[in-house]
Amino acid sequence: MKKIKRFAAILLAFAVVLGFAGCGKQTDTSAGGYEDNDEFYTIEWYMLFPDVLQKDVAPVEAKLNEYLKDKINAEVHMNVFDWSTYSERLNLMMQSSEKIDLCWTSGTEYYNTVAKKGFIELDDLMAKYAPKLLETIDPNILNGSKVNGKMYAVPANKEAASALGVIYRKDITDKLGINMEDCKTAQDVMEVCKKVHEAYPDMFMTDTNTPSSPVDWLTMDFDTAYLGYGKWLDSGDNKLINMYETQEYQDACQYAYDLRQIKGFYPTGAGKTTRELMEAGQQFCIVSGVKPGKADEYNILFNNPNIKYSEVILSQPVTRTSECTGSMMAIPLKCENPARTLKFLELLNTDEYVNNLINFGIEGEGYTKNADGTVHVIKDAGYKCNGNQWMIGNVFINYITDEEDPQKNKNFMEFNQQAKASDMLGFAFDVDPVKNEAIAVSNVIKEYNDQLKTGSVTLAQNYDVFIDKMKKAGSDTVLAEVQKQYDQWCAGNKSEE
C-alpha cells in the first residue's frame, strides 16, 4: 500500500474525437505562406462550455466585437456547445467544407489530430504575430504541450501540475470537530469518512469511480507514458513497466473492494453521478487530483447555500504532459487567416477586458464589481463561465470572485513553482506502429480494470484472468514499442543538452 499514499488522479480533460477527411487542400502544417492582410476577418470559434449552455451569447459577442474591430480589425463568432454535443458537432465541422478557425482540444486526441496534420504548426506564427502570448505562457506548460519539439496548439495558462487532495464538506467537519488538515494520506481521509458515516449513515462518503478510486490515487506515484505503461516517479531509471502487473495495483484494487463492503459508504446503484451527489450535498468528499481553489470552483458551480466544500492537498504537485495538454486552443488547417486568429488568442491571454468579458460576461448583467476589487457573479445570469476559466485563456488575469480565496492567483503561482517536473514531460507516444495490439489491450483494460479499481469484483477471481487476456492481446508488444520510443526521445533530449 506504500504507493497508494500519494496520488493525483488527473481529471483528464475531455478528449474530442476528430476526423479529418476533407480538411482542405493544404497538407503542409508549417507557418510558410500564412500571412496577414488588411481585410476585415470573421473568426469562427468553436467553444466548449462544459456545464451549461449560454443563452445570452449574442450580447457578449457583440461587446467583444466592438472592441476587436479597433484592436485587430476582426470579429469573433462564438459557437458554444456543451459536453454532450461538442465532440459530434466539431467532428462534423472538421470534415465539412464549412469554415472553422479556432477550437478547443486536449489530450490524446490533440496528438492524434497533429499526427493527421489537422492543426497548423504555430512556432513561427506565434513569434511573428503573438509575441506577448508566447511570453505569457508558463515554460513548463508550453514545452510539455509540444509534439516533437513543435507547437500545434496554445495551452491555457493555468496550474501546471496536479496533486492528490480531498474536497470535502467543511460544514460537516466543523460540526463534528474534525480537522482535515490532520489528514496526510488518502487512507487518513478514509478513516475520517468512517467517523462521518457513523454520524450521517444516510449520506454517501466517497466513491471508487474515476478519478477517485485507490487505483487512481496510485497513479500519482506512477508516470504514465501510454495506457498503463510507465515508471514509478522515484524509480531512478528509464525502464518502463506495466502498472497493472505490479503488486501496488493489486493492493489498490483490494483496498477499493474492502471499502466497498462498508454498507452505504459508496453510491453503488445510486443512479446519480458523483457531481450530482456532491451538488446536492449527498456525498461527503472526493479524493482525487486537486489544485488551489478547486473547492471554490465547486462552490460556485453548485451554488448551494446549505453546503460548503473545502480542500486539503495531500502530496507534492507534479507536472506531467497531461496537465500541459489538458486544455488547449488549436487552429485547424482549414483556417483561412491563422495570423489574425493568433492575434485574437493573444488578446484572450493578455487583455483583461477580453479575457473577463468571455469568462464572466457583461458587467451589470453577468457580474457586479465590489469595492475590494472582487466581483460578484449574478446567480441567474444568462451568460457565465466562471468555474471553468481553466478552459479559456490565461487564468492569472481572471477576476477573483467574492466566493474565492483572494490569494487564488498567488497560490496558483506557488503551486506551479513547487511542482516536480516529470521525467516524461513532453513525451508523446505514437501508437501507429502497434495500433492493432493497442486497441486490443485497451479493450481488455476497459473490461477488467473498471471493475477491479472500483472494488466491484474480487481480485482473486479476476486479476489473473485480466493479466492473461492482456498479454494475449499483445501488451508486451505495446510495452516494447513504448520503451523503444521513450529511449529514442530520451536520447534526443540528451543530445540537445
Tab-separated table of C-alpha atoms in Angstrom:
chain	number	residue	atom	x	y	z
A	1	MET	CA	0.000	0.000	0.000
A	2	LYS	CA	3.084	2.252	0.096
A	3	LYS	CA	2.492	3.671	-3.347
A	4	ILE	CA	-1.168	4.488	-2.685
A	5	LYS	CA	-0.285	7.040	-0.068
A	6	ARG	CA	0.166	9.766	-2.577
A	7	PHE	CA	-1.915	10.459	-5.582
A	8	ALA	CA	-3.265	12.873	-8.054
A	9	ALA	CA	-5.747	11.216	-10.292
A	10	ILE	CA	-5.700	13.804	-13.009
A	11	LEU	CA	-9.163	14.884	-14.134
A	12	LEU	CA	-8.425	14.088	-17.601
A	13	ALA	CA	-9.834	16.742	-19.787
A	14	PHE	CA	-12.395	15.734	-22.257
A	15	ALA	CA	-10.808	14.342	-25.466
A	16	VAL	CA	-12.812	15.239	-28.578
A	17	VAL	CA	-12.963	12.712	-31.372
A	18	LEU	CA	-11.881	14.443	-34.530
A	19	GLY	CA	-11.861	13.086	-38.035
A	20	PHE	CA	-10.062	14.924	-40.733
A	21	ALA	CA	-11.078	13.524	-44.073
A	22	GLY	CA	-11.693	16.523	-46.290
A	23	CYS	CA	-9.785	19.019	-44.135
A	24	GLY	CA	-8.992	21.145	-47.129
A	25	LYS	CA	-6.396	21.272	-49.850
A	26	GLN	CA	-3.479	22.256	-47.624
A	27	THR	CA	-1.327	19.453	-46.230
A	28	ASP	CA	1.705	21.426	-45.016
A	29	THR	CA	1.044	22.437	-41.407
A	30	SER	CA	4.066	24.729	-41.045
A	31	ALA	CA	3.849	28.516	-40.993
A	32	GLY	CA	5.020	29.065	-44.533
A	33	GLY	CA	2.594	31.105	-46.640
A	34	TYR	CA	0.357	32.169	-43.749
A	35	GLU	CA	0.486	35.956	-43.902
A	36	ASP	CA	-1.947	38.513	-42.543
A	37	ASN	CA	-3.648	41.175	-44.673
A	38	ASP	CA	-5.663	44.347	-44.175
A	39	GLU	CA	-9.077	42.779	-44.816
A	40	PHE	CA	-11.686	42.526	-42.068
A	41	TYR	CA	-11.901	38.919	-40.871
A	42	THR	CA	-14.509	36.827	-39.058
A	43	ILE	CA	-13.065	34.180	-36.730
A	44	GLU	CA	-15.238	31.092	-36.279
A	45	TRP	CA	-14.506	29.901	-32.754
A	46	TYR	CA	-15.781	26.528	-31.541
A	47	MET	CA	-16.014	26.619	-27.752
A	48	LEU	CA	-16.744	24.057	-25.070
A	49	PHE	CA	-18.609	25.300	-22.012
A	50	PRO	CA	-18.835	22.073	-20.032
A	51	ASP	CA	-21.628	22.830	-17.592
A	52	VAL	CA	-24.400	24.886	-19.098
A	53	LEU	CA	-25.232	26.336	-22.476
A	54	GLN	CA	-25.153	30.111	-22.505
A	55	LYS	CA	-28.430	31.667	-23.591
A	56	ASP	CA	-27.031	35.206	-23.798
A	57	VAL	CA	-24.008	34.625	-26.022
A	58	ALA	CA	-25.117	37.229	-28.589
A	59	PRO	CA	-24.787	40.329	-26.336
A	60	VAL	CA	-21.360	39.202	-25.119
A	61	GLU	CA	-20.260	38.507	-28.676
A	62	ALA	CA	-21.448	41.977	-29.744
A	63	LYS	CA	-19.472	43.667	-26.953
A	64	LEU	CA	-16.395	41.636	-27.821
A	65	ASN	CA	-16.607	42.522	-31.493
A	66	GLU	CA	-16.961	46.239	-30.792
A	67	TYR	CA	-13.600	46.007	-29.062
A	68	LEU	CA	-11.904	43.721	-31.600
A	69	LYS	CA	-12.779	45.928	-34.578
A	70	ASP	CA	-10.342	48.610	-33.472
A	71	LYS	CA	-7.798	46.210	-31.989
A	72	ILE	CA	-7.287	43.670	-34.781
A	73	ASN	CA	-9.889	44.543	-37.470
A	74	ALA	CA	-11.760	41.315	-36.827
A	75	GLU	CA	-14.837	39.847	-35.218
A	76	VAL	CA	-15.419	36.519	-33.473
A	77	HIS	CA	-18.399	34.248	-33.925
A	78	MET	CA	-18.740	32.198	-30.733
A	79	ASN	CA	-20.071	28.712	-31.454
A	80	VAL	CA	-20.813	27.427	-27.943
A	81	PHE	CA	-21.510	23.766	-27.115
A	82	ASP	CA	-21.590	21.592	-24.015
A	83	TRP	CA	-20.005	18.176	-23.403
A	84	SER	CA	-22.909	16.260	-24.909
A	85	THR	CA	-22.761	17.942	-28.313
A	86	TYR	CA	-19.279	19.407	-28.742
A	87	SER	CA	-17.493	16.304	-29.974
A	88	GLU	CA	-20.051	15.392	-32.611
A	89	ARG	CA	-20.507	18.944	-33.862
A	90	LEU	CA	-16.770	19.651	-34.063
A	91	ASN	CA	-16.139	16.376	-35.843
A	92	LEU	CA	-18.694	17.292	-38.482
A	93	MET	CA	-17.205	20.753	-38.901
A	94	MET	CA	-13.686	19.421	-39.368
A	95	GLN	CA	-14.824	17.047	-42.098
A	96	SER	CA	-17.106	19.503	-43.895
A	97	SER	CA	-16.340	22.443	-46.118
A	98	GLU	CA	-17.660	24.883	-43.501
A	99	LYS	CA	-15.366	27.494	-42.005
A	100	ILE	CA	-13.611	26.909	-38.665
A	101	ASP	CA	-10.695	28.957	-37.343
A	102	LEU	CA	-10.233	28.055	-33.704
A	103	CYS	CA	-11.260	25.176	-31.458
A	104	TRP	CA	-10.739	23.686	-28.010
A	105	THR	CA	-8.794	20.424	-27.836
A	106	SER	CA	-6.929	18.274	-25.328
A	107	GLY	CA	-5.007	15.129	-24.534
A	108	THR	CA	-4.770	12.073	-26.726
A	109	GLU	CA	-6.945	13.435	-29.493
A	110	TYR	CA	-4.741	16.511	-29.720
A	111	TYR	CA	-1.829	14.206	-30.508
A	112	ASN	CA	-3.921	12.148	-32.919
A	113	THR	CA	-5.035	15.291	-34.712
A	114	VAL	CA	-1.475	16.546	-35.044
A	115	ALA	CA	-0.461	13.163	-36.472
A	116	LYS	CA	-3.222	13.540	-39.074
A	117	LYS	CA	-1.957	17.039	-39.916
A	118	GLY	CA	-5.195	18.578	-38.720
A	119	PHE	CA	-3.677	21.541	-36.857
A	120	ILE	CA	-1.325	24.257	-38.073
A	121	GLU	CA	2.196	24.432	-36.653
A	122	LEU	CA	2.374	27.660	-34.656
A	123	ASP	CA	6.017	28.292	-33.691
A	124	ASP	CA	6.936	30.835	-36.383
A	125	LEU	CA	3.453	32.358	-36.448
A	126	MET	CA	3.477	32.896	-32.681
A	127	ALA	CA	6.857	34.602	-32.786
A	128	LYS	CA	5.668	36.949	-35.548
A	129	TYR	CA	2.019	37.647	-34.725
A	130	ALA	CA	1.613	36.867	-30.998
A	131	PRO	CA	4.937	37.505	-29.204
A	132	LYS	CA	3.254	38.676	-25.988
A	133	LEU	CA	1.259	35.470	-25.869
A	134	LEU	CA	4.453	33.450	-26.186
A	135	GLU	CA	5.951	35.330	-23.231
A	136	THR	CA	2.840	34.818	-21.101
A	137	ILE	CA	2.628	31.021	-21.115
A	138	ASP	CA	4.425	29.089	-18.370
A	139	PRO	CA	7.508	27.487	-19.990
A	140	ASN	CA	6.729	24.088	-18.434
A	141	ILE	CA	3.231	24.117	-19.910
A	142	LEU	CA	4.497	25.294	-23.287
A	143	ASN	CA	7.267	22.696	-23.565
A	144	GLY	CA	5.079	19.926	-22.226
A	145	SER	CA	2.434	20.569	-24.887
A	146	LYS	CA	4.747	20.398	-27.890
A	147	VAL	CA	4.895	17.460	-30.287
A	148	ASN	CA	8.396	16.569	-31.432
A	149	GLY	CA	9.523	19.973	-30.257
A	150	LYS	CA	6.880	21.895	-32.227
A	151	MET	CA	3.796	23.786	-31.085
A	152	TYR	CA	0.423	22.898	-32.592
A	153	ALA	CA	-1.893	24.473	-30.008
A	154	VAL	CA	-1.873	27.190	-27.368
A	155	PRO	CA	-2.261	25.707	-23.876
A	156	ALA	CA	-4.339	27.526	-21.302
A	157	ASN	CA	-2.081	29.345	-18.867
A	158	LYS	CA	-3.222	27.801	-15.600
A	159	GLU	CA	-1.977	25.414	-12.925
A	160	ALA	CA	0.818	23.359	-14.435
A	161	ALA	CA	0.634	20.435	-12.054
A	162	SER	CA	-1.658	18.158	-10.102
A	163	ALA	CA	-1.572	16.755	-6.598
A	164	LEU	CA	-3.561	14.315	-4.534
A	165	GLY	CA	-6.134	16.040	-2.404
A	166	VAL	CA	-9.540	15.797	-0.837
A	167	ILE	CA	-12.533	18.048	-1.453
A	168	TYR	CA	-14.907	17.663	1.481
A	169	ARG	CA	-17.977	19.065	3.271
A	170	LYS	CA	-16.426	21.600	5.632
A	171	ASP	CA	-19.781	22.366	7.238
A	172	ILE	CA	-19.894	18.746	8.404
A	173	THR	CA	-16.302	18.535	9.671
A	174	ASP	CA	-16.791	21.799	11.580
A	175	LYS	CA	-19.928	20.403	13.201
A	176	LEU	CA	-18.151	17.167	14.184
A	177	GLY	CA	-14.959	18.909	15.309
A	178	ILE	CA	-12.767	17.175	12.713
A	179	ASN	CA	-9.629	18.931	11.456
A	180	MET	CA	-8.973	17.719	7.909
A	181	GLU	CA	-5.513	19.298	7.969
A	182	ASP	CA	-4.501	16.309	10.104
A	183	CYS	CA	-5.009	14.059	7.057
A	184	LYS	CA	-1.707	13.308	5.338
A	185	THR	CA	-2.726	10.386	3.093
A	186	ALA	CA	-5.770	9.151	1.228
A	187	GLN	CA	-6.074	6.382	3.803
A	188	ASP	CA	-6.312	9.016	6.560
A	189	VAL	CA	-9.258	10.521	4.701
A	190	MET	CA	-10.968	7.126	4.555
A	191	GLU	CA	-10.670	6.839	8.346
A	192	VAL	CA	-12.354	10.243	8.678
A	193	CYS	CA	-15.075	9.026	6.311
A	194	LYS	CA	-15.800	6.119	8.645
A	195	LYS	CA	-16.353	8.569	11.531
A	196	VAL	CA	-18.561	10.814	9.422
A	197	HIS	CA	-20.517	7.774	8.235
A	198	GLU	CA	-21.437	6.969	11.825
A	199	ALA	CA	-22.932	10.448	12.263
A	200	TYR	CA	-24.527	10.597	8.803
A	201	PRO	CA	-25.485	6.999	7.891
A	202	ASP	CA	-27.771	8.130	5.040
A	203	MET	CA	-25.031	10.100	3.293
A	204	PHE	CA	-22.564	8.571	0.844
A	205	MET	CA	-18.989	9.121	1.944
A	206	THR	CA	-16.960	8.945	-1.261
A	207	ASP	CA	-16.705	6.730	-4.343
A	208	THR	CA	-14.297	4.465	-6.170
A	209	ASN	CA	-15.111	5.727	-9.643
A	210	THR	CA	-12.610	7.591	-11.806
A	211	PRO	CA	-10.920	9.838	-10.810
A	212	SER	CA	-11.206	8.939	-7.132
A	213	SER	CA	-10.538	5.210	-6.813
A	214	PRO	CA	-7.499	3.854	-4.937
A	215	VAL	CA	-6.045	2.843	-8.308
A	216	ASP	CA	-6.299	6.466	-9.399
A	217	TRP	CA	-4.558	7.504	-6.189
A	218	LEU	CA	-1.780	5.139	-7.201
A	219	THR	CA	-1.198	6.967	-10.467
A	220	MET	CA	0.252	9.971	-8.639
A	221	ASP	CA	3.324	7.865	-7.972
A	222	PHE	CA	3.295	6.476	-11.488
A	223	ASP	CA	4.493	8.331	-14.562
A	224	THR	CA	2.292	7.044	-17.362
A	225	ALA	CA	3.507	7.110	-20.946
A	226	TYR	CA	0.561	5.306	-22.526
A	227	LEU	CA	-2.316	3.222	-21.160
A	228	GLY	CA	-0.758	1.623	-18.058
A	229	TYR	CA	2.847	1.673	-19.300
A	230	GLY	CA	5.316	3.891	-17.485
A	231	LYS	CA	7.501	4.001	-14.383
A	232	TRP	CA	7.387	5.000	-10.742
A	233	LEU	CA	8.411	8.601	-10.188
A	234	ASP	CA	11.166	7.533	-7.798
A	235	SER	CA	12.439	4.640	-9.932
A	236	GLY	CA	15.679	6.404	-10.818
A	237	ASP	CA	15.907	4.861	-14.289
A	238	ASN	CA	14.149	4.810	-17.675
A	239	LYS	CA	12.913	1.221	-17.596
A	240	LEU	CA	9.156	1.120	-18.245
A	241	ILE	CA	6.753	-1.390	-16.729
A	242	ASN	CA	3.089	-2.352	-16.945
A	243	MET	CA	1.415	-0.840	-13.863
A	244	TYR	CA	-1.338	-3.452	-13.966
A	245	GLU	CA	1.215	-6.183	-13.313
A	246	THR	CA	2.514	-4.608	-10.085
A	247	GLN	CA	1.765	-5.584	-6.501
A	248	GLU	CA	0.826	-1.969	-5.832
A	249	TYR	CA	-2.028	-2.207	-8.340
A	250	GLN	CA	-3.300	-5.388	-6.703
A	251	ASP	CA	-3.163	-3.752	-3.260
A	252	ALA	CA	-5.129	-0.757	-4.543
A	253	CYS	CA	-7.857	-2.952	-6.018
A	254	GLN	CA	-8.136	-4.930	-2.789
A	255	TYR	CA	-8.398	-1.715	-0.764
A	256	ALA	CA	-11.221	-0.495	-3.015
A	257	TYR	CA	-13.011	-3.809	-2.527
A	258	ASP	CA	-12.621	-3.653	1.256
A	259	LEU	CA	-14.015	-0.109	1.415
A	260	ARG	CA	-16.957	-1.015	-0.746
A	261	GLN	CA	-18.023	-3.632	1.796
A	262	ILE	CA	-18.929	-0.855	4.246
A	263	LYS	CA	-22.695	-0.509	3.820
A	264	GLY	CA	-23.724	2.847	2.349
A	265	PHE	CA	-20.120	4.006	2.018
A	266	TYR	CA	-20.197	4.219	-1.759
A	267	PRO	CA	-23.081	5.294	-4.014
A	268	THR	CA	-23.464	1.828	-5.594
A	269	GLY	CA	-26.594	1.854	-7.730
A	270	ALA	CA	-27.475	5.382	-6.624
A	271	GLY	CA	-28.410	6.349	-10.168
A	272	LYS	CA	-26.551	9.650	-9.874
A	273	THR	CA	-23.087	10.826	-10.828
A	274	THR	CA	-20.510	11.918	-8.269
A	275	ARG	CA	-21.069	15.520	-9.260
A	276	GLU	CA	-24.838	15.257	-8.849
A	277	LEU	CA	-24.418	13.739	-5.387
A	278	MET	CA	-21.939	16.406	-4.319
A	279	GLU	CA	-24.022	19.209	-5.768
A	280	ALA	CA	-26.996	18.021	-3.707
A	281	GLY	CA	-24.819	17.613	-0.612
A	282	GLN	CA	-25.422	13.841	-0.557
A	283	GLN	CA	-21.725	12.860	-0.707
A	284	PHE	CA	-19.162	13.846	1.898
A	285	CYS	CA	-15.984	14.015	-0.163
A	286	ILE	CA	-13.976	13.069	-3.211
A	287	VAL	CA	-10.278	12.127	-3.139
A	288	SER	CA	-8.721	12.978	-6.482
A	289	GLY	CA	-6.490	15.405	-8.337
A	290	VAL	CA	-6.805	18.930	-6.969
A	291	LYS	CA	-5.342	22.384	-7.372
A	292	PRO	CA	-5.556	25.523	-5.239
A	293	GLY	CA	-9.112	26.857	-5.381
A	294	LYS	CA	-10.743	23.687	-6.728
A	295	ALA	CA	-13.223	23.581	-3.845
A	296	ASP	CA	-14.123	27.216	-4.535
A	297	GLU	CA	-14.906	26.253	-8.125
A	298	TYR	CA	-17.257	23.563	-6.843
A	299	ASN	CA	-18.994	26.012	-4.502
A	300	ILE	CA	-19.518	28.439	-7.362
A	301	LEU	CA	-20.740	25.777	-9.783
A	302	PHE	CA	-23.049	24.072	-7.276
A	303	ASN	CA	-24.346	27.343	-5.830
A	304	ASN	CA	-25.930	25.549	-2.856
A	305	PRO	CA	-26.077	27.859	0.202
A	306	ASN	CA	-26.629	24.907	2.524
A	307	ILE	CA	-23.263	23.249	1.862
A	308	LYS	CA	-19.657	24.415	1.895
A	309	TYR	CA	-16.803	22.477	0.316
A	310	SER	CA	-13.159	22.964	1.218
A	311	GLU	CA	-9.963	21.161	0.246
A	312	VAL	CA	-6.698	19.784	1.574
A	313	ILE	CA	-3.724	18.985	-0.660
A	314	LEU	CA	-2.032	15.743	0.386
A	315	SER	CA	1.025	15.432	-1.860
A	316	GLN	CA	3.704	17.374	-3.695
A	317	PRO	CA	2.394	18.594	-7.062
A	318	VAL	CA	3.859	17.015	-10.179
A	319	THR	CA	3.922	18.483	-13.675
A	320	ARG	CA	3.110	15.907	-16.325
A	321	THR	CA	2.391	16.148	-20.032
A	322	SER	CA	-1.306	15.565	-19.337
A	323	GLU	CA	-1.507	18.796	-17.297
A	324	CYS	CA	0.083	20.701	-20.154
A	325	THR	CA	-2.301	19.341	-22.793
A	326	GLY	CA	-5.435	19.284	-20.651
A	327	SER	CA	-6.900	22.466	-22.140
A	328	MET	CA	-5.724	23.970	-25.425
A	329	MET	CA	-6.829	26.165	-28.307
A	330	ALA	CA	-5.770	24.981	-31.762
A	331	ILE	CA	-6.035	26.460	-35.250
A	332	PRO	CA	-7.321	23.875	-37.743
A	333	LEU	CA	-5.669	23.502	-41.109
A	334	LYS	CA	-8.890	24.851	-42.659
A	335	CYS	CA	-8.352	28.288	-41.059
A	336	GLU	CA	-8.088	30.972	-43.747
A	337	ASN	CA	-6.234	33.526	-41.600
A	338	PRO	CA	-4.164	31.910	-38.812
A	339	ALA	CA	-2.265	35.160	-38.215
A	340	ARG	CA	-5.415	37.122	-37.300
A	341	THR	CA	-6.703	34.220	-35.247
A	342	LEU	CA	-3.458	34.194	-33.260
A	343	LYS	CA	-3.801	37.913	-32.664
A	344	PHE	CA	-7.170	37.210	-31.076
A	345	LEU	CA	-5.666	34.421	-28.951
A	346	GLU	CA	-3.018	36.869	-27.796
A	347	LEU	CA	-5.724	39.272	-26.630
A	348	LEU	CA	-7.593	36.441	-24.908
A	349	ASN	CA	-4.477	35.683	-22.879
A	350	THR	CA	-3.101	39.183	-22.279
A	351	ASP	CA	-6.026	41.646	-22.399
A	352	GLU	CA	-8.010	41.684	-19.128
A	353	TYR	CA	-11.116	43.142	-20.766
A	354	VAL	CA	-11.313	40.447	-23.459
A	355	ASN	CA	-10.467	37.642	-21.054
A	356	ASN	CA	-13.009	38.580	-18.417
A	357	LEU	CA	-15.730	39.512	-20.873
A	358	ILE	CA	-15.611	35.967	-22.248
A	359	ASN	CA	-15.309	34.357	-18.813
A	360	PHE	CA	-17.807	36.471	-16.854
A	361	GLY	CA	-19.991	38.244	-19.386
A	362	ILE	CA	-21.055	41.889	-19.334
A	363	GLU	CA	-20.702	43.961	-16.158
A	364	GLY	CA	-24.103	44.564	-14.594
A	365	GLU	CA	-25.596	41.578	-16.408
A	366	GLY	CA	-23.231	38.722	-15.602
A	367	TYR	CA	-21.496	40.201	-12.568
A	368	THR	CA	-21.047	43.316	-10.453
A	369	LYS	CA	-17.816	44.747	-9.084
A	370	ASN	CA	-17.209	45.004	-5.347
A	371	ALA	CA	-15.343	47.783	-3.567
A	372	ASP	CA	-12.495	45.395	-2.678
A	373	GLY	CA	-11.782	44.628	-6.323
A	374	THR	CA	-13.523	41.241	-6.409
A	375	VAL	CA	-16.639	40.571	-8.454
A	376	HIS	CA	-19.997	39.110	-7.517
A	377	VAL	CA	-21.429	36.691	-10.043
A	378	ILE	CA	-25.145	37.206	-10.663
A	379	LYS	CA	-26.822	33.881	-9.903
A	380	ASP	CA	-29.342	33.771	-12.752
A	381	ALA	CA	-27.193	35.467	-15.395
A	382	GLY	CA	-27.775	34.302	-18.938
A	383	TYR	CA	-24.051	34.057	-19.586
A	384	LYS	CA	-21.295	32.918	-17.270
A	385	CYS	CA	-18.277	30.660	-17.489
A	386	ASN	CA	-16.773	31.277	-14.071
A	387	GLY	CA	-15.666	28.000	-12.553
A	388	ASN	CA	-14.490	26.878	-15.976
A	389	GLN	CA	-11.887	29.566	-16.635
A	390	TRP	CA	-9.243	26.850	-16.911
A	391	MET	CA	-10.635	26.154	-20.370
A	392	ILE	CA	-10.404	29.697	-21.688
A	393	GLY	CA	-7.179	31.646	-21.794
A	394	ASN	CA	-4.970	32.913	-19.012
A	395	VAL	CA	-6.406	32.308	-15.534
A	396	PHE	CA	-3.900	34.710	-13.976
A	397	ILE	CA	-5.765	37.724	-15.361
A	398	ASN	CA	-9.233	36.453	-14.401
A	399	TYR	CA	-11.349	38.450	-11.985
A	400	ILE	CA	-11.437	36.973	-8.489
A	401	THR	CA	-14.985	36.389	-7.248
A	402	ASP	CA	-16.174	37.105	-3.712
A	403	GLU	CA	-16.554	33.336	-3.260
A	404	GLU	CA	-12.870	32.643	-3.974
A	405	ASP	CA	-9.680	32.990	-1.993
A	406	PRO	CA	-8.294	36.497	-2.661
A	407	GLN	CA	-4.875	34.853	-2.895
A	408	LYS	CA	-6.018	32.429	-5.604
A	409	ASN	CA	-3.567	33.542	-8.290
A	410	LYS	CA	-0.692	33.764	-5.826
A	411	ASN	CA	-1.493	30.224	-4.681
A	412	PHE	CA	-1.520	29.042	-8.300
A	413	MET	CA	1.921	30.528	-8.870
A	414	GLU	CA	3.337	28.893	-5.748
A	415	PHE	CA	1.701	25.572	-6.672
A	416	ASN	CA	3.411	25.649	-10.078
A	417	GLN	CA	6.747	26.600	-8.529
A	418	GLN	CA	6.555	23.748	-6.004
A	419	ALA	CA	5.805	21.165	-8.695
A	420	LYS	CA	8.259	18.437	-9.563
A	421	ALA	CA	8.696	18.019	-13.320
A	422	SER	CA	8.029	14.549	-14.648
A	423	ASP	CA	10.903	12.821	-16.457
A	424	MET	CA	8.428	12.234	-19.282
A	425	LEU	CA	7.324	15.850	-19.601
A	426	GLY	CA	6.776	16.413	-23.317
A	427	PHE	CA	6.926	12.744	-24.355
A	428	ALA	CA	4.073	11.672	-26.644
A	429	PHE	CA	3.694	8.052	-27.728
A	430	ASP	CA	2.942	7.347	-31.398
A	431	VAL	CA	0.617	4.356	-31.264
A	432	ASP	CA	0.528	3.749	-35.016
A	433	PRO	CA	3.241	1.004	-35.126
A	434	VAL	CA	1.227	-1.136	-32.674
A	435	LYS	CA	-2.265	0.272	-33.122
A	436	ASN	CA	-3.983	-3.117	-33.508
A	437	GLU	CA	-2.390	-4.515	-30.358
A	438	ALA	CA	-3.056	-1.255	-28.511
A	439	ILE	CA	-6.761	-1.367	-29.358
A	440	ALA	CA	-6.980	-4.976	-28.179
A	441	VAL	CA	-5.129	-4.220	-24.941
A	442	SER	CA	-7.244	-1.128	-24.321
A	443	ASN	CA	-10.417	-3.191	-24.657
A	444	VAL	CA	-9.164	-5.717	-22.101
A	445	ILE	CA	-8.208	-2.945	-19.672
A	446	LYS	CA	-11.633	-1.395	-20.016
A	447	GLU	CA	-13.324	-4.741	-19.419
A	448	TYR	CA	-11.438	-5.612	-16.220
A	449	ASN	CA	-9.835	-2.506	-14.750
A	450	ASP	CA	-13.092	-0.582	-14.363
A	451	GLN	CA	-14.483	-3.394	-12.215
A	452	LEU	CA	-11.311	-4.070	-10.239
A	453	LYS	CA	-10.443	-0.449	-9.487
A	454	THR	CA	-13.921	0.294	-8.143
A	455	GLY	CA	-13.908	-2.772	-5.894
A	456	SER	CA	-16.912	-4.165	-7.723
A	457	VAL	CA	-15.387	-7.637	-8.129
A	458	THR	CA	-12.937	-9.743	-6.162
A	459	LEU	CA	-9.269	-9.679	-7.006
A	460	ALA	CA	-8.882	-13.424	-6.504
A	461	GLN	CA	-11.374	-14.363	-9.209
A	462	ASN	CA	-10.485	-11.714	-11.785
A	463	TYR	CA	-6.891	-10.479	-11.602
A	464	ASP	CA	-5.087	-13.461	-13.149
A	465	VAL	CA	-7.650	-13.616	-15.953
A	466	PHE	CA	-7.167	-9.891	-16.583
A	467	ILE	CA	-3.380	-10.158	-16.907
A	468	ASP	CA	-3.579	-13.309	-19.053
A	469	LYS	CA	-6.014	-11.705	-21.509
A	470	MET	CA	-3.949	-8.523	-21.641
A	471	LYS	CA	-0.812	-10.458	-22.545
A	472	LYS	CA	-2.656	-12.451	-25.197
A	473	ALA	CA	-3.907	-9.163	-26.652
A	474	GLY	CA	-0.307	-8.008	-27.126
A	475	SER	CA	0.546	-5.956	-24.034
A	476	ASP	CA	4.217	-6.972	-24.084
A	477	THR	CA	4.468	-5.872	-27.726
A	478	VAL	CA	2.966	-2.485	-26.909
A	479	LEU	CA	5.253	-2.065	-23.898
A	480	ALA	CA	8.308	-2.823	-26.043
A	481	GLU	CA	7.268	-0.147	-28.557
A	482	VAL	CA	6.625	2.422	-25.840
A	483	GLN	CA	10.050	1.644	-24.358
A	484	LYS	CA	11.695	1.972	-27.779
A	485	GLN	CA	10.136	5.376	-28.472
A	486	TYR	CA	10.836	6.620	-24.963
A	487	ASP	CA	14.508	5.602	-25.224
A	488	GLN	CA	14.761	7.466	-28.533
A	489	TRP	CA	13.092	10.522	-27.022
A	490	CYS	CA	15.454	10.459	-24.029
A	491	ALA	CA	18.465	10.145	-26.329
A	492	GLY	CA	17.248	13.098	-28.401
A	493	ASN	CA	16.787	15.255	-25.319
A	494	LYS	CA	20.231	14.341	-24.052
A	495	SER	CA	21.873	15.295	-27.353
A	496	GLU	CA	20.217	18.720	-27.215
A	497	GLU	CA	21.632	19.492	-23.765
